[in-house]
Amino acid sequence: MSKVTSSTLIKFKQEGKKFTALTAYDASFAGAFDSEGVDVLLVGDSLGMVLQGHDDTLPVTVADIAYHTACVKRGISRSLLIADMPFMSYSTPQQTMENAALLMQAGANMVKVEGGHWLLESVKMLTERGIPVCAHLGLTPQSVHVFGGFKVQGRDAENAQRILDEAKALQAAGAQLLVVECIPPQLAKAITEALTIPVIGIGAGADTDGQILVMHDVLGISSGYIPRFSKNYLKQTGEIRSAIRAYIDEVSAGTFPAEEHTFN
Ligand code: KIV
Ligand code: NA
């Protein structure tokens, strides 16, 4: 199968074909996810929590993401590979360029940044210089201490409108993909319909163009609490590759996420 690019994902959106994304941090798991047909792999800064054992994503460094991106890259052939830019690695446009370049040189096909209006100049600069950008709105975990916890965002009309406006502005600035995390399904639907770029949801209902989950949640190995929007596919299948196929099948069929996984 040919390599997934941003054009492939736009085509999926236009055809109404739901696509699947998953986090990955090493060559072996990434290789299995890639060969089972996961379209997008993300070296998420969630690795600070699931690999390093921190309480949040703030301690993760560019070197950490670059290392895991290089590992994942060696294991895959088809999936689009996105690398997260970690906390405070993109606070100015100049710093953003330098750190994004390191992640692209480590093997990423695209970088992901959390935030809205304040990021527009950086998104434009990255795109103009050849670095594709995935934006991330809603519950942006690097801002957990501003939010006062991992809380659903965009519940009131004013915040919902701000998130929709930011999504449009990020697309206009050049973003080629958008992740929306933990927002009401109606808002995720409105954003997905308003944008021409594909929208990937996590805890955002079934109406986005694609879905993403953290691999440790899908395989039921997250320590302690499993987020309500996630699903342990290993439990129903008993085998890792079958679990991944079940996730892909349910996303394609529109049966995941179900009502119980969304914030209404
Ligand atoms: O770091 C991560 O895993 C993420 C996804 C959950 C979207 O940003
Ligand atoms: Na992340």
JSON list of C-alpha atoms and ligand atoms in Angstrom, two decimals, residues 23 25 42-47 57 84 112 114 136 141 179 181 200 202 212-214 229, ligand 1:
[
{"chain": "A", "resi": 23, "resn": "THR", "atom": "CA", "xyz": [0.27, 6.91, 19.21]},
{"chain": "A", "resi": 25, "resn": "TYR", "atom": "CA", "xyz": [6.89, 5.30, 20.47]},
{"chain": "A", "resi": 42, "resn": "LEU", "atom": "CA", "xyz": [1.83, 10.07, 16.42]},
{"chain": "A", "resi": 43, "resn": "VAL", "atom": "CA", "xyz": [4.92, 10.19, 18.60]},
{"chain": "A", "resi": 44, "resn": "GLY", "atom": "CA", "xyz": [2.90, 11.96, 21.27]},
{"chain": "A", "resi": 45, "resn": "ASP", "atom": "CA", "xyz": [4.33, 13.83, 24.20]},
{"chain": "A", "resi": 46, "resn": "SER", "atom": "CA", "xyz": [1.96, 11.50, 26.08]},
{"chain": "A", "resi": 47, "resn": "LEU", "atom": "CA", "xyz": [5.18, 9.47, 26.25]},
{"chain": "A", "resi": 57, "resn": "THR", "atom": "CA", "xyz": [3.47, 15.95, 29.55]},
{"chain": "A", "resi": 84, "resn": "ASP", "atom": "CA", "xyz": [4.60, 16.28, 18.91]},
{"chain": "A", "resi": 112, "resn": "LYS", "atom": "CA", "xyz": [1.96, 18.89, 16.01]},
{"chain": "A", "resi": 114, "resn": "GLU", "atom": "CA", "xyz": [-1.04, 22.80, 20.85]},
{"chain": "A", "resi": 136, "resn": "HIS", "atom": "CA", "xyz": [-4.32, 20.68, 18.37]},
{"chain": "A", "resi": 141, "resn": "PRO", "atom": "CA", "xyz": [-2.59, 18.79, 27.85]},
{"chain": "A", "resi": 179, "resn": "VAL", "atom": "CA", "xyz": [-6.60, 17.24, 16.44]},
{"chain": "A", "resi": 181, "resn": "GLU", "atom": "CA", "xyz": [-9.38, 16.62, 22.21]},
{"chain": "A", "resi": 200, "resn": "ILE", "atom": "CA", "xyz": [-8.96, 13.93, 14.09]},
{"chain": "A", "resi": 202, "resn": "ILE", "atom": "CA", "xyz": [-10.09, 12.04, 20.75]},
{"chain": "A", "resi": 212, "resn": "ILE", "atom": "CA", "xyz": [-6.81, 8.89, 17.60]},
{"chain": "A", "resi": 213, "resn": "LEU", "atom": "CA", "xyz": [-6.11, 7.00, 20.81]},
{"chain": "A", "resi": 214, "resn": "VAL", "atom": "CA", "xyz": [-3.08, 6.40, 23.01]},
{"chain": "A", "resi": 229, "resn": "PHE", "atom": "CA", "xyz": [-13.27, 8.28, 25.91]},
{"chain": "B", "resi": 1, "resn": "KIV", "atom": "O1", "xyz": [0.46, 13.11, 23.08]},
{"chain": "B", "resi": 1, "resn": "KIV", "atom": "C1", "xyz": [-0.50, 12.49, 22.61]},
{"chain": "B", "resi": 1, "resn": "KIV", "atom": "O2", "xyz": [-0.62, 11.27, 22.69]},
{"chain": "B", "resi": 1, "resn": "KIV", "atom": "C2", "xyz": [-1.53, 13.27, 21.90]},
{"chain": "B", "resi": 1, "resn": "KIV", "atom": "C3", "xyz": [-2.75, 12.57, 21.40]},
{"chain": "B", "resi": 1, "resn": "KIV", "atom": "C4", "xyz": [-3.55, 11.99, 22.49]},
{"chain": "B", "resi": 1, "resn": "KIV", "atom": "C5", "xyz": [-3.59, 13.41, 20.50]},
{"chain": "B", "resi": 1, "resn": "KIV", "atom": "O3", "xyz": [-1.34, 14.45, 21.71]}
]
